[in-house]
mmCIF file with all atom_site columns, C-alpha atoms in Angstrom:
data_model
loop_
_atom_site.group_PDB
_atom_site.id
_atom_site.type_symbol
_atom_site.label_atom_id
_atom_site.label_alt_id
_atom_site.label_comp_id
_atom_site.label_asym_id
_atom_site.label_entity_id
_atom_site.label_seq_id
_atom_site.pdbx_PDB_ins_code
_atom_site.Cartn_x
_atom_site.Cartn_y
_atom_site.Cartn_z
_atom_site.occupancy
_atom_site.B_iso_or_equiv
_atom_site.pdbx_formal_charge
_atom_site.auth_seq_id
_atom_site.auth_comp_id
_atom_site.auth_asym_id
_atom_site.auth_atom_id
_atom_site.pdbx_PDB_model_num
ATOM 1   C CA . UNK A 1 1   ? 43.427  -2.916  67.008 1.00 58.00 ? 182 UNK A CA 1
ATOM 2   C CA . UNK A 1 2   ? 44.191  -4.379  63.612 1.00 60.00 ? 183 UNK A CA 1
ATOM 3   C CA . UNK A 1 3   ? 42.140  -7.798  64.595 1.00 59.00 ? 184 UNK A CA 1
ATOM 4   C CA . UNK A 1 4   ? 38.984  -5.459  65.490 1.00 50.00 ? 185 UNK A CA 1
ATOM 5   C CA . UNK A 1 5   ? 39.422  -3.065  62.082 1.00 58.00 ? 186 UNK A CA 1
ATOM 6   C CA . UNK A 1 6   ? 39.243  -6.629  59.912 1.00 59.00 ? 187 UNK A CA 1
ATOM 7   C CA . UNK A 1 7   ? 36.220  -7.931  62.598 1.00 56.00 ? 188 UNK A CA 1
ATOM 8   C CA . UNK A 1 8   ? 34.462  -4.405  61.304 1.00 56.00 ? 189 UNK A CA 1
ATOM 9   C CA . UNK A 1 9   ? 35.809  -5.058  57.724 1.00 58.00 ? 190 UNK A CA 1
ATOM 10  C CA . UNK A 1 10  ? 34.368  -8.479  57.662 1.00 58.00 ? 191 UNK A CA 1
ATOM 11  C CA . UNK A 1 11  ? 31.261  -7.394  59.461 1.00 51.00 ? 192 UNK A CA 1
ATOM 12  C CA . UNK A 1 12  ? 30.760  -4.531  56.814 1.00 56.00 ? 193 UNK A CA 1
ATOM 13  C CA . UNK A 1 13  ? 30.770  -6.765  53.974 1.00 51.00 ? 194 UNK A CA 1
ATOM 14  C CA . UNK A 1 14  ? 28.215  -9.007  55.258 1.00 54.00 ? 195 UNK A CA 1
ATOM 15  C CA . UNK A 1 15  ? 26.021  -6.503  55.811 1.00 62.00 ? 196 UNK A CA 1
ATOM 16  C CA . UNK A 1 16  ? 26.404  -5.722  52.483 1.00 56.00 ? 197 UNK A CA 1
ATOM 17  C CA . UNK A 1 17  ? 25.797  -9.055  51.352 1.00 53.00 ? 198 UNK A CA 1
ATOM 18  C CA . UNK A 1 18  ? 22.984  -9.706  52.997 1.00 53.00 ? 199 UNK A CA 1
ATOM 19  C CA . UNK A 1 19  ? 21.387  -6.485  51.657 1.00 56.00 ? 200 UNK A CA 1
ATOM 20  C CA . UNK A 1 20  ? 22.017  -7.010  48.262 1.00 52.00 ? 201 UNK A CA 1
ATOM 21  C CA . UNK A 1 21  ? 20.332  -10.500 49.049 1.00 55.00 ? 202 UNK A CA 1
ATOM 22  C CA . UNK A 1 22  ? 17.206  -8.706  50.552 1.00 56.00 ? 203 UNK A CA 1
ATOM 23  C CA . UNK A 1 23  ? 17.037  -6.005  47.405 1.00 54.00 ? 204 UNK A CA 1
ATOM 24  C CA . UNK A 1 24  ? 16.981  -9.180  44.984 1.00 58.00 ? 205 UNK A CA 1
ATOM 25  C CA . UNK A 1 25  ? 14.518  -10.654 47.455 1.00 53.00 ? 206 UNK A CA 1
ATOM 26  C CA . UNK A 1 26  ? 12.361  -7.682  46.431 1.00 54.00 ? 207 UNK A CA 1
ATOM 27  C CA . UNK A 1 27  ? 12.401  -7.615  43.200 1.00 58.00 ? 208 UNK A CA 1
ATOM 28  C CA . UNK A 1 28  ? 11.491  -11.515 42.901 1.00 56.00 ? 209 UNK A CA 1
ATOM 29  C CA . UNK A 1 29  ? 8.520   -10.419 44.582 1.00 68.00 ? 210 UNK A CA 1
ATOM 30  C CA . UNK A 1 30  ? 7.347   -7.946  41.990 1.00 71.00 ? 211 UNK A CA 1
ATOM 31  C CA . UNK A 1 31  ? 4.327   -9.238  40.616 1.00 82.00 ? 212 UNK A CA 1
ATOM 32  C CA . UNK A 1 32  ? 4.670   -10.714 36.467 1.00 87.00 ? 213 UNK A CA 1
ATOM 33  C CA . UNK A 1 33  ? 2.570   -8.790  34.241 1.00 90.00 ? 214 UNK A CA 1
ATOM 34  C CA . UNK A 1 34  ? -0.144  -11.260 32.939 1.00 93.00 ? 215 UNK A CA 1
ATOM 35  C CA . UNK A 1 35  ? -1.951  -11.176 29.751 1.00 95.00 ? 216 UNK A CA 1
ATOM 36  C CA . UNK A 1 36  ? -5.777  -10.895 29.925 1.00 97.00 ? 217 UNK A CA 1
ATOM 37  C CA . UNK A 1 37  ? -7.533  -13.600 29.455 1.00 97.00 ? 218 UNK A CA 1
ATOM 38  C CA . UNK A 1 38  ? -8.664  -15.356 26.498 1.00 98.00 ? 219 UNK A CA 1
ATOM 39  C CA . UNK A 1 39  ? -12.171 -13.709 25.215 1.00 98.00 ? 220 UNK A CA 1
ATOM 40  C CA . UNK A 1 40  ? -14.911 -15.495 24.190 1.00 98.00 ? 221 UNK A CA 1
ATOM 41  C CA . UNK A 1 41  ? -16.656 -14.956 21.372 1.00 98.00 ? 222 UNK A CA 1
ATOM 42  C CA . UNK A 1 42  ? -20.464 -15.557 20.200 1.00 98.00 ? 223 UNK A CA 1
ATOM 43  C CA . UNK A 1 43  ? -21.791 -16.483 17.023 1.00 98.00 ? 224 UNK A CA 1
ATOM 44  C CA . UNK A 1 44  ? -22.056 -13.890 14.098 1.00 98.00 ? 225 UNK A CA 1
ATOM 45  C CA . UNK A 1 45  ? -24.713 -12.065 14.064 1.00 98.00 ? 226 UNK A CA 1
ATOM 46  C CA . UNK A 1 46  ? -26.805 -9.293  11.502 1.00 98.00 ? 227 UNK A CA 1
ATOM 47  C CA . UNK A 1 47  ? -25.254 -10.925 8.468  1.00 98.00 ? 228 UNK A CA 1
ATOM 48  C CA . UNK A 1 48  ? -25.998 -9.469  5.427  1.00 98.00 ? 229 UNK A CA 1
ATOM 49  C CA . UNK A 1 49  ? -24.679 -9.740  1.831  1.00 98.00 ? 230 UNK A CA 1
ATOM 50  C CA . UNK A 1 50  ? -21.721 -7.630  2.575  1.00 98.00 ? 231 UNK A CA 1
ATOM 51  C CA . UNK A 1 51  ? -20.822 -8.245  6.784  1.00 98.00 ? 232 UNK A CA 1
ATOM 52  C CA . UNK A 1 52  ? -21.622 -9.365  10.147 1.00 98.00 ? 233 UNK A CA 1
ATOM 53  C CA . UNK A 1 53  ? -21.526 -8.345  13.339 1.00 98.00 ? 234 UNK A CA 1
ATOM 54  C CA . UNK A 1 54  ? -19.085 -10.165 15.666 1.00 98.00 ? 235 UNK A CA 1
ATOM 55  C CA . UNK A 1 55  ? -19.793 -9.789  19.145 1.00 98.00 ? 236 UNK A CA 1
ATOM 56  C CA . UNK A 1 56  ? -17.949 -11.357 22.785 1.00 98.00 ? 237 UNK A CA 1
ATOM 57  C CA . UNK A 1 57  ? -18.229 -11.382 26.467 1.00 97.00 ? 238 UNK A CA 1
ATOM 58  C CA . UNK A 1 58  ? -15.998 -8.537  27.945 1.00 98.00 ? 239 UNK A CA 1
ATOM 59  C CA . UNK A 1 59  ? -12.388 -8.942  29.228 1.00 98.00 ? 240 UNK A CA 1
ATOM 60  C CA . UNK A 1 60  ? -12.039 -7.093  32.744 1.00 96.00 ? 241 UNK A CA 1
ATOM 61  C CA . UNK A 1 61  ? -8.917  -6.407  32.099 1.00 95.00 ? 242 UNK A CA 1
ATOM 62  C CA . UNK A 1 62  ? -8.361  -5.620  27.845 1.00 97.00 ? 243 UNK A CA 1
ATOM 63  C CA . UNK A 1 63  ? -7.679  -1.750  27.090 1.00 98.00 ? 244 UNK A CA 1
ATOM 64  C CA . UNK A 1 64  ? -8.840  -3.376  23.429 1.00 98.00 ? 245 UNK A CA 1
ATOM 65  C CA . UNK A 1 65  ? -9.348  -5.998  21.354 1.00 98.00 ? 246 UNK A CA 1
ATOM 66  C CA . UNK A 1 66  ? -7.415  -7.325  17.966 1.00 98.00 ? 247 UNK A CA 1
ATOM 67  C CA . UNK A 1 67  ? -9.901  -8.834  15.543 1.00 98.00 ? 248 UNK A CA 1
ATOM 68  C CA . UNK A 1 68  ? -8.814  -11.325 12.548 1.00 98.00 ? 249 UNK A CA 1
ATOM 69  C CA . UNK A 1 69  ? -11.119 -12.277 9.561  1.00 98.00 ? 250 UNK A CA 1
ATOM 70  C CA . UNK A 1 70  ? -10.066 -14.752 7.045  1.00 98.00 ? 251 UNK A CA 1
ATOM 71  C CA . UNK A 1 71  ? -11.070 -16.774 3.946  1.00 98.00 ? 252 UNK A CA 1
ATOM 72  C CA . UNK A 1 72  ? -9.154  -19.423 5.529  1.00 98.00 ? 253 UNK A CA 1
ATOM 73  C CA . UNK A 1 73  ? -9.861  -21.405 8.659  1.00 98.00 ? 254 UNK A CA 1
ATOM 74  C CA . UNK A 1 74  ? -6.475  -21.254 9.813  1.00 98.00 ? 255 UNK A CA 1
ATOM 75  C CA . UNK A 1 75  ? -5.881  -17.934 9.132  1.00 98.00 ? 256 UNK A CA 1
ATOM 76  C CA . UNK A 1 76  ? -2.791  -18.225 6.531  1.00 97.00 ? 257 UNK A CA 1
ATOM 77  C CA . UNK A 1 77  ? -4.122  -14.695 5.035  1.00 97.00 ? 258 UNK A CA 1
ATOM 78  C CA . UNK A 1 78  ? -6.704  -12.523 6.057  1.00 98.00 ? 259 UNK A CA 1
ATOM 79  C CA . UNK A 1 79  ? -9.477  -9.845  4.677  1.00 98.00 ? 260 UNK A CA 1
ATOM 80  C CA . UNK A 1 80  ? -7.425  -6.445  3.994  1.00 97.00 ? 261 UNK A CA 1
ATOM 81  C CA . UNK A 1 81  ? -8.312  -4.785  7.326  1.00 97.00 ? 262 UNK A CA 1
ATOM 82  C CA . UNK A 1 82  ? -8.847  -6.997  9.619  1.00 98.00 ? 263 UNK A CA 1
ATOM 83  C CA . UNK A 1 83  ? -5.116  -8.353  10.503 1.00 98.00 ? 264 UNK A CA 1
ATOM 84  C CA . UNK A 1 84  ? -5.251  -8.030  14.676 1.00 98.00 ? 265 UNK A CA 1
ATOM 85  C CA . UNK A 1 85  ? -7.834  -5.169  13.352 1.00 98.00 ? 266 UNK A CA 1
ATOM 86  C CA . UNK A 1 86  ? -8.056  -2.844  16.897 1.00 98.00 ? 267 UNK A CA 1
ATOM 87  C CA . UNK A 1 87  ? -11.433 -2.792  18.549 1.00 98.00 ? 268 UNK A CA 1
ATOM 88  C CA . UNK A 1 88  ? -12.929 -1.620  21.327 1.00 97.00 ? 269 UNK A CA 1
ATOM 89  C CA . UNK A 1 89  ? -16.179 -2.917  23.099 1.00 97.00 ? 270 UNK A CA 1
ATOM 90  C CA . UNK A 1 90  ? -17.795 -5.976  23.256 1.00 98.00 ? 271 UNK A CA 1
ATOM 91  C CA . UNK A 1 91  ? -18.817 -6.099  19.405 1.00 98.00 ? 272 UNK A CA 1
ATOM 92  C CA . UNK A 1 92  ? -17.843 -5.057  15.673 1.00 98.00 ? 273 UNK A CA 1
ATOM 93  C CA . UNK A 1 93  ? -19.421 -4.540  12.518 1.00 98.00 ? 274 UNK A CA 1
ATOM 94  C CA . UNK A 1 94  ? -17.323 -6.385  9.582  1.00 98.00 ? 275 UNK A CA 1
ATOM 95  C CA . UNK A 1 95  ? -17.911 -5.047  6.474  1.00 98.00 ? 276 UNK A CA 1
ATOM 96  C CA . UNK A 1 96  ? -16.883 -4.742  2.814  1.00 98.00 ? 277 UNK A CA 1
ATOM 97  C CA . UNK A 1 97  ? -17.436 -8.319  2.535  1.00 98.00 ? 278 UNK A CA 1
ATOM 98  C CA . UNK A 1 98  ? -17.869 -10.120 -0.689 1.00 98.00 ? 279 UNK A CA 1
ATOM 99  C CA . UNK A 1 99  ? -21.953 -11.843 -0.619 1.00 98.00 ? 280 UNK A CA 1
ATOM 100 C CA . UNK A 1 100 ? -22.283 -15.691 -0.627 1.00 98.00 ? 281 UNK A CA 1
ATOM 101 C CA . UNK A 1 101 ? -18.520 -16.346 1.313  1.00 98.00 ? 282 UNK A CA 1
ATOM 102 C CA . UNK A 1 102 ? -17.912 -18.012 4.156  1.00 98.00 ? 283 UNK A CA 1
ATOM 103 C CA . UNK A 1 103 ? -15.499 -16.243 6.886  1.00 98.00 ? 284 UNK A CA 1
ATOM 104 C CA . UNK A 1 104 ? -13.779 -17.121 9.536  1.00 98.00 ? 285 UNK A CA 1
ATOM 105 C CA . UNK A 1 105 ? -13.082 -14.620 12.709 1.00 98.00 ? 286 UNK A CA 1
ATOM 106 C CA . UNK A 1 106 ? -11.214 -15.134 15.914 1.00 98.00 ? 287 UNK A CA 1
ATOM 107 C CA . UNK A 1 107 ? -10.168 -11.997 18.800 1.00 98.00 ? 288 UNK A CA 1
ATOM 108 C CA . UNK A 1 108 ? -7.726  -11.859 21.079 1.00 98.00 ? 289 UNK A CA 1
ATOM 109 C CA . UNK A 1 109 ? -7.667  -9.178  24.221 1.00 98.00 ? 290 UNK A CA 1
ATOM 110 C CA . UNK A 1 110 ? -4.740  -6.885  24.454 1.00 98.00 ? 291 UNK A CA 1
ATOM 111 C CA . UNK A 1 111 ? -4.199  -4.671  27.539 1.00 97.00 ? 292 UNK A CA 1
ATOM 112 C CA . UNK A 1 112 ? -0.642  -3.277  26.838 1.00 96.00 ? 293 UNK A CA 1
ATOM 113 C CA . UNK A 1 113 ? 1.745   -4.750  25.234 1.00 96.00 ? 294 UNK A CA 1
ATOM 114 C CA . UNK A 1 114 ? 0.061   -8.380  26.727 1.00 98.00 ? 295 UNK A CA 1
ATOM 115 C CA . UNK A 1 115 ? -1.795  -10.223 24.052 1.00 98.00 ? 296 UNK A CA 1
ATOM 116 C CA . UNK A 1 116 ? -4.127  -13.120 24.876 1.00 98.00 ? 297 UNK A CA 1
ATOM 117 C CA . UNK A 1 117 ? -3.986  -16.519 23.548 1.00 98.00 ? 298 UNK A CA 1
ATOM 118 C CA . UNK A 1 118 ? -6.706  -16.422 20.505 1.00 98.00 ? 299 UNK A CA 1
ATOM 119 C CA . UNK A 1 119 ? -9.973  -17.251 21.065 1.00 98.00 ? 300 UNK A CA 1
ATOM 120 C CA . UNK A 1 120 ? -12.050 -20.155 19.174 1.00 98.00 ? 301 UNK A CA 1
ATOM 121 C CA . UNK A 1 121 ? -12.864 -19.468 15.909 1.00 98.00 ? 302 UNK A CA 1
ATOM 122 C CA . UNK A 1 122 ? -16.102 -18.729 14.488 1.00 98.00 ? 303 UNK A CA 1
ATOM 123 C CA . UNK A 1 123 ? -17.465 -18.590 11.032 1.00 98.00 ? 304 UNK A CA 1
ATOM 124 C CA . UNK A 1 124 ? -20.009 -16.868 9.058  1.00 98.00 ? 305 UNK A CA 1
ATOM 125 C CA . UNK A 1 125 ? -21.388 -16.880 5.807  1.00 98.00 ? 306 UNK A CA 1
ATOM 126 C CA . UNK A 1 126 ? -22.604 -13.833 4.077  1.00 98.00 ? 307 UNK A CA 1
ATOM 127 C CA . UNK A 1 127 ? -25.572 -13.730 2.281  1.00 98.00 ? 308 UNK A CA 1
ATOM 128 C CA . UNK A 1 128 ? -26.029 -14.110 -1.196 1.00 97.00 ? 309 UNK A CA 1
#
């Protein structure tokens, strides 16, 4: 009797074993969140002496998009504003610009707390 209670004993803990192997099983196969993709943007467009209009190709999957304008082409400040600036649809009027200065603008796609990697920069040059 005592060999068969610490076969069942033995037994018991396996069983447990090997469920807590199949539960962390599971959860490996949970899908990773992934970031949308990287947008794409076209060239500037309706400049005038104070703006543009920056425009992309839709992510399917960004809720929004975070815009960044600059004076510099690698971004080390940007226009007041437009810091990861949150926009929705496929284009955005920049404005309050100052007239003959060239700026540079890049978006990234956000859906969540996923950001995408940035996209290539543009430029634009507002008229004088």
């Amino acid at each position: 009797m005592k060999m068969l209670k610490s076969r069942i004993t033995i037994l018991s803990f396996m069983i447990f074993a090997v469920s807590l192997l199949a539960l962390n099983a599971c959860k490996d196969d949970d899908p990773k969140p992934v970031a949308p993709a990287t947008p794409v943007l076209q060239s500037a467009s309706a400049i005038t002496a104070t703006g543009f209009t920056a425009s992309w190709a839709a992510v399917p999957t960004a809720e929004k998009y975070l815009l960044d304008v600059s004076l510099a082409a690698d971004f080390a400040t940007t226009v007041t504003g437009y810091a990861k600036k949150e926009v929705t649809g496929t284009s955005h009027a920049v404005t309050g610009l100052t007239a003959g200065t060239k700026y540079y603008f890049r978006l990234y796609a956000k859906k969540g707390t996923l950001t995408s990697v940035a996209s290539a920069t543009k430029d634009a040059t507002t008229l004088q």
